[in-house]
Amino acid sequence: MKIHEGAWSRLLAAEFEKPYYKSLIAFLREEEQEHTIFPPKGERFSAYNKTPFQKVKVVILGQDPYHGEGQAHGLSFSVRDEKIPPSLKNIYKELADDMGCEIPRSGDLSAWAEQGVFLLNTVLSVRASEAGSHQQKGWEQFTDATICLLSEEKEHLVFILWGRPAQSKEKLIDSSRHLVLKAPHPSPLSSYRGFFGSKPFSKSNDYLKAHGITPIEWCL
């Protein structure tokens, strides 16, 4: 279970040697002997492998991977199959309203990742059918290190923080060097409290263009 993308692997090398990370790996080995874990082992670092460090333009933070069969594949909010989860449906509604895109039929956001949208969950694994089951096992420390690295080593990124758990990471981001966009989570429970109408896609592109960076083609 490794990051294959060279720059990420090199820049995060110190984290792989820390006691917390070794404990995390031991925990995951035990879990895999008794439970089904999502996403599959080879896809846990898909966000890193699909979006090289040098290419990152926008960061969209999620929390846990989806915990249902055939859903999680290592990119926050993204699913492989065509059964689109409620939060992603609401993201697509806002995408259509904000950018005039047609609502996609697939839930796979790989096309965003390949353009520089780093789709990072703060926890990178979960036990099947048990939401939150791998929280506080070490993943948060690893993904916090990732966020700090991006904030410190890059300039003019857009960080999109939906909901309180994502917004708790704002303290790791240097807002004098990056744009931080905050809104309620797109879940059906909170989307009508300010997620709809927040225009994260056009705001991201306006910021990127203002700094001479090629915008994201958000329409899928």
CSV table of C-alpha atoms in Angstrom, one decimal:
chain,number,residue,atom,x,y,z
A,1,MET,CA,0.0,0.0,0.0
A,2,LYS,CA,2.1,2.9,-1.3
A,3,ILE,CA,1.9,6.2,-3.1
A,4,HIS,CA,3.2,5.5,-6.6
A,5,GLU,CA,3.4,9.1,-7.7
A,6,GLY,CA,7.0,10.2,-7.3
A,7,ALA,CA,6.8,13.7,-5.8
A,8,TRP,CA,4.2,12.8,-3.2
A,9,SER,CA,6.1,9.8,-2.2
A,10,ARG,CA,9.3,11.7,-1.8
A,11,LEU,CA,7.7,14.7,0.0
A,12,LEU,CA,5.8,12.5,2.5
A,13,ALA,CA,8.6,10.0,3.0
A,14,ALA,CA,9.2,11.1,6.6
A,15,GLU,CA,5.5,10.4,7.5
A,16,PHE,CA,5.8,6.7,6.5
A,17,GLU,CA,8.6,6.3,9.1
A,18,LYS,CA,6.7,7.8,12.0
A,19,PRO,CA,5.3,5.6,14.8
A,20,TYR,CA,1.7,6.6,14.2
A,21,TYR,CA,1.9,5.5,10.5
A,22,LYS,CA,3.4,2.1,11.4
A,23,SER,CA,0.6,1.7,14.0
A,24,LEU,CA,-1.9,2.6,11.3
A,25,ILE,CA,-0.5,-0.1,8.9
A,26,ALA,CA,-0.6,-2.7,11.7
A,27,PHE,CA,-4.2,-1.8,12.4
A,28,LEU,CA,-5.2,-2.1,8.7
A,29,ARG,CA,-3.5,-5.5,8.4
A,30,GLU,CA,-5.6,-6.8,11.4
A,31,GLU,CA,-8.8,-5.3,9.9
A,32,GLU,CA,-8.2,-6.9,6.5
A,33,GLN,CA,-8.0,-10.3,8.1
A,34,GLU,CA,-11.5,-10.0,9.6
A,35,HIS,CA,-13.4,-7.4,7.6
A,36,THR,CA,-14.0,-6.0,4.2
A,37,ILE,CA,-12.3,-2.7,3.9
A,38,PHE,CA,-13.1,0.1,1.3
A,39,PRO,CA,-11.7,1.3,-0.9
A,40,PRO,CA,-9.6,-1.8,-2.0
A,41,LYS,CA,-6.0,-1.6,-0.9
A,42,GLY,CA,-4.6,-0.6,-4.3
A,43,GLU,CA,-6.9,2.4,-4.4
A,44,ARG,CA,-6.4,4.0,-1.0
A,45,PHE,CA,-3.9,6.5,-2.4
A,46,SER,CA,-5.8,7.2,-5.7
A,47,ALA,CA,-6.1,10.9,-4.9
A,48,TYR,CA,-2.3,11.2,-4.7
A,49,ASN,CA,-1.6,8.9,-7.7
A,50,LYS,CA,-4.2,10.6,-10.0
A,51,THR,CA,-3.2,14.2,-9.1
A,52,PRO,CA,0.6,14.6,-8.9
A,53,PHE,CA,1.8,17.2,-6.4
A,54,GLN,CA,3.0,19.5,-9.2
A,55,LYS,CA,-0.4,19.5,-10.8
A,56,VAL,CA,-2.6,20.3,-7.8
A,57,LYS,CA,-4.7,23.5,-8.3
A,58,VAL,CA,-7.8,22.8,-6.2
A,59,VAL,CA,-8.3,20.7,-3.1
A,60,ILE,CA,-11.7,19.3,-2.2
A,61,LEU,CA,-11.7,17.8,1.2
A,62,GLY,CA,-14.0,14.9,2.1
A,63,GLN,CA,-14.2,13.0,5.4
A,64,ASP,CA,-14.7,9.2,5.2
A,65,PRO,CA,-14.7,7.0,2.1
A,66,TYR,CA,-18.1,5.6,1.1
A,67,HIS,CA,-18.7,2.4,3.0
A,68,GLY,CA,-21.0,0.5,0.5
A,69,GLU,CA,-20.0,-2.1,-2.0
A,70,GLY,CA,-18.6,-0.8,-5.3
A,71,GLN,CA,-18.6,2.9,-4.3
A,72,ALA,CA,-15.3,4.2,-2.9
A,73,HIS,CA,-12.2,4.3,-5.2
A,74,GLY,CA,-10.0,6.7,-3.4
A,75,LEU,CA,-11.3,10.1,-4.5
A,76,SER,CA,-13.4,12.2,-2.2
A,77,PHE,CA,-17.1,12.3,-3.2
A,78,SER,CA,-16.4,10.1,-6.3
A,79,VAL,CA,-18.0,6.7,-7.0
A,80,ARG,CA,-17.3,4.2,-9.8
A,81,ASP,CA,-20.8,3.1,-10.5
A,82,GLU,CA,-23.6,5.1,-11.9
A,83,LYS,CA,-25.7,5.0,-8.7
A,84,ILE,CA,-24.9,8.5,-7.6
A,85,PRO,CA,-25.0,9.2,-3.8
A,86,PRO,CA,-27.1,12.0,-2.4
A,87,SER,CA,-24.2,14.4,-1.6
A,88,LEU,CA,-22.8,14.0,-5.1
A,89,LYS,CA,-26.2,14.6,-6.6
A,90,ASN,CA,-26.3,17.9,-4.8
A,91,ILE,CA,-22.7,18.7,-5.9
A,92,TYR,CA,-23.9,18.1,-9.5
A,93,LYS,CA,-27.0,20.3,-9.0
A,94,GLU,CA,-24.7,23.2,-7.8
A,95,LEU,CA,-22.3,22.4,-10.7
A,96,ALA,CA,-25.2,22.8,-13.2
A,97,ASP,CA,-26.5,26.0,-11.6
A,98,ASP,CA,-23.0,27.5,-11.3
A,99,MET,CA,-21.3,26.5,-14.6
A,100,GLY,CA,-24.3,25.6,-16.8
A,101,CYS,CA,-23.0,22.0,-17.1
A,102,GLU,CA,-25.3,19.1,-17.9
A,103,ILE,CA,-25.8,16.9,-14.8
A,104,PRO,CA,-23.4,13.9,-15.3
A,105,ARG,CA,-24.7,10.4,-15.5
A,106,SER,CA,-21.6,8.9,-13.8
A,107,GLY,CA,-20.3,9.6,-10.3
A,108,ASP,CA,-16.7,9.1,-11.3
A,109,LEU,CA,-14.7,12.4,-10.7
A,110,SER,CA,-11.4,11.1,-12.2
A,111,ALA,CA,-11.6,13.7,-14.9
A,112,TRP,CA,-11.4,16.4,-12.2
A,113,ALA,CA,-8.5,14.6,-10.5
A,114,GLU,CA,-6.5,14.4,-13.7
A,115,GLN,CA,-6.8,18.2,-14.2
A,116,GLY,CA,-5.4,19.0,-10.8
A,117,VAL,CA,-8.4,18.7,-8.4
A,118,PHE,CA,-7.0,16.9,-5.4
A,119,LEU,CA,-10.0,14.9,-4.1
A,120,LEU,CA,-8.7,14.1,-0.6
A,121,ASN,CA,-10.6,12.3,2.2
A,122,THR,CA,-9.2,13.1,5.7
A,123,VAL,CA,-9.6,9.3,6.4
A,124,LEU,CA,-8.5,7.0,3.6
A,125,SER,CA,-10.2,3.7,4.6
A,126,VAL,CA,-13.4,2.4,6.2
A,127,ARG,CA,-14.8,-0.9,7.3
A,128,ALA,CA,-17.7,-2.1,5.1
A,129,SER,CA,-21.1,-0.7,6.3
A,130,GLU,CA,-19.5,1.0,9.3
A,131,ALA,CA,-19.2,4.7,8.7
A,132,GLY,CA,-16.3,6.3,10.7
A,133,SER,CA,-14.8,3.0,11.7
A,134,HIS,CA,-11.3,4.0,10.8
A,135,GLN,CA,-11.3,7.5,12.3
A,136,GLN,CA,-8.7,8.3,14.9
A,137,LYS,CA,-6.4,5.5,13.8
A,138,GLY,CA,-3.7,7.7,12.2
A,139,TRP,CA,-5.1,8.7,8.9
A,140,GLU,CA,-5.9,12.2,10.1
A,141,GLN,CA,-2.3,12.8,11.0
A,142,PHE,CA,-1.2,11.7,7.6
A,143,THR,CA,-3.7,13.8,5.7
A,144,ASP,CA,-3.1,16.8,8.0
A,145,ALA,CA,0.6,16.5,7.0
A,146,THR,CA,-0.5,16.5,3.3
A,147,ILE,CA,-2.6,19.7,3.8
A,148,CYS,CA,0.3,21.4,5.5
A,149,LEU,CA,2.7,20.4,2.8
A,150,LEU,CA,0.4,21.8,0.1
A,151,SER,CA,-0.1,25.0,2.0
A,152,GLU,CA,3.6,25.6,2.7
A,153,GLU,CA,5.1,24.4,-0.6
A,154,LYS,CA,2.6,25.7,-3.2
A,155,GLU,CA,1.0,29.1,-3.9
A,156,HIS,CA,-2.4,30.1,-5.2
A,157,LEU,CA,-4.3,26.9,-4.5
A,158,VAL,CA,-8.1,26.8,-3.9
A,159,PHE,CA,-9.2,24.8,-0.8
A,160,ILE,CA,-12.9,23.9,-0.9
A,161,LEU,CA,-14.1,23.0,2.6
A,162,TRP,CA,-17.7,21.7,2.8
A,163,GLY,CA,-19.1,21.2,6.3
A,164,ARG,CA,-17.6,21.5,9.8
A,165,PRO,CA,-15.1,18.5,9.7
A,166,ALA,CA,-13.5,19.9,6.5
A,167,GLN,CA,-13.6,23.4,7.9
A,168,SER,CA,-11.7,22.3,11.0
A,169,LYS,CA,-8.7,21.9,8.7
A,170,GLU,CA,-8.7,25.7,7.8
A,171,LYS,CA,-6.1,26.3,10.6
A,172,LEU,CA,-3.6,24.2,8.6
A,173,ILE,CA,-3.9,26.5,5.5
A,174,ASP,CA,-2.1,29.8,5.0
A,175,SER,CA,-5.0,32.0,3.7
A,176,SER,CA,-2.6,34.7,2.7
A,177,ARG,CA,-1.2,32.4,-0.1
A,178,HIS,CA,-4.3,30.4,-1.0
A,179,LEU,CA,-8.1,30.9,-1.4
A,180,VAL,CA,-10.3,29.1,1.1
A,181,LEU,CA,-13.9,28.5,0.1
A,182,LYS,CA,-16.3,27.4,2.8
A,183,ALA,CA,-19.9,26.3,2.6
A,184,PRO,CA,-22.2,23.8,4.4
A,185,HIS,CA,-21.8,20.2,3.4
A,186,PRO,CA,-23.7,19.1,0.3
A,187,SER,CA,-25.5,16.3,2.1
A,188,PRO,CA,-29.4,16.5,2.0
A,189,LEU,CA,-29.3,17.4,5.7
A,190,SER,CA,-27.4,20.7,5.2
A,191,SER,CA,-27.3,21.6,1.5
A,192,TYR,CA,-30.1,24.1,1.7
A,193,ARG,CA,-28.3,26.0,4.5
A,194,GLY,CA,-26.0,27.7,2.1
A,195,PHE,CA,-24.3,25.0,-0.1
A,196,PHE,CA,-26.7,25.7,-3.0
A,197,GLY,CA,-25.7,29.1,-4.4
A,198,SER,CA,-22.2,29.0,-3.0
A,199,LYS,CA,-20.7,28.9,-6.6
A,200,PRO,CA,-17.5,27.0,-5.7
A,201,PHE,CA,-16.6,26.1,-9.2
A,202,SER,CA,-16.8,29.5,-10.8
A,203,LYS,CA,-15.1,31.1,-7.8
A,204,SER,CA,-12.2,28.6,-8.1
A,205,ASN,CA,-11.8,29.3,-11.8
A,206,ASP,CA,-11.9,33.1,-11.3
A,207,TYR,CA,-9.1,32.8,-8.7
A,208,LEU,CA,-7.0,30.5,-10.8
A,209,LYS,CA,-7.4,32.8,-13.9
A,210,ALA,CA,-6.5,35.9,-11.8
A,211,HIS,CA,-3.2,34.2,-11.0
A,212,GLY,CA,-2.4,33.1,-14.5
A,213,ILE,CA,-3.3,29.4,-13.9
A,214,THR,CA,-5.4,27.4,-16.4
A,215,PRO,CA,-8.9,26.9,-15.0
A,216,ILE,CA,-10.6,23.6,-14.4
A,217,GLU,CA,-13.0,22.2,-17.0
A,218,TRP,CA,-15.6,21.3,-14.4
A,219,CYS,CA,-18.3,19.9,-16.8
A,220,LEU,CA,-18.0,16.1,-16.9
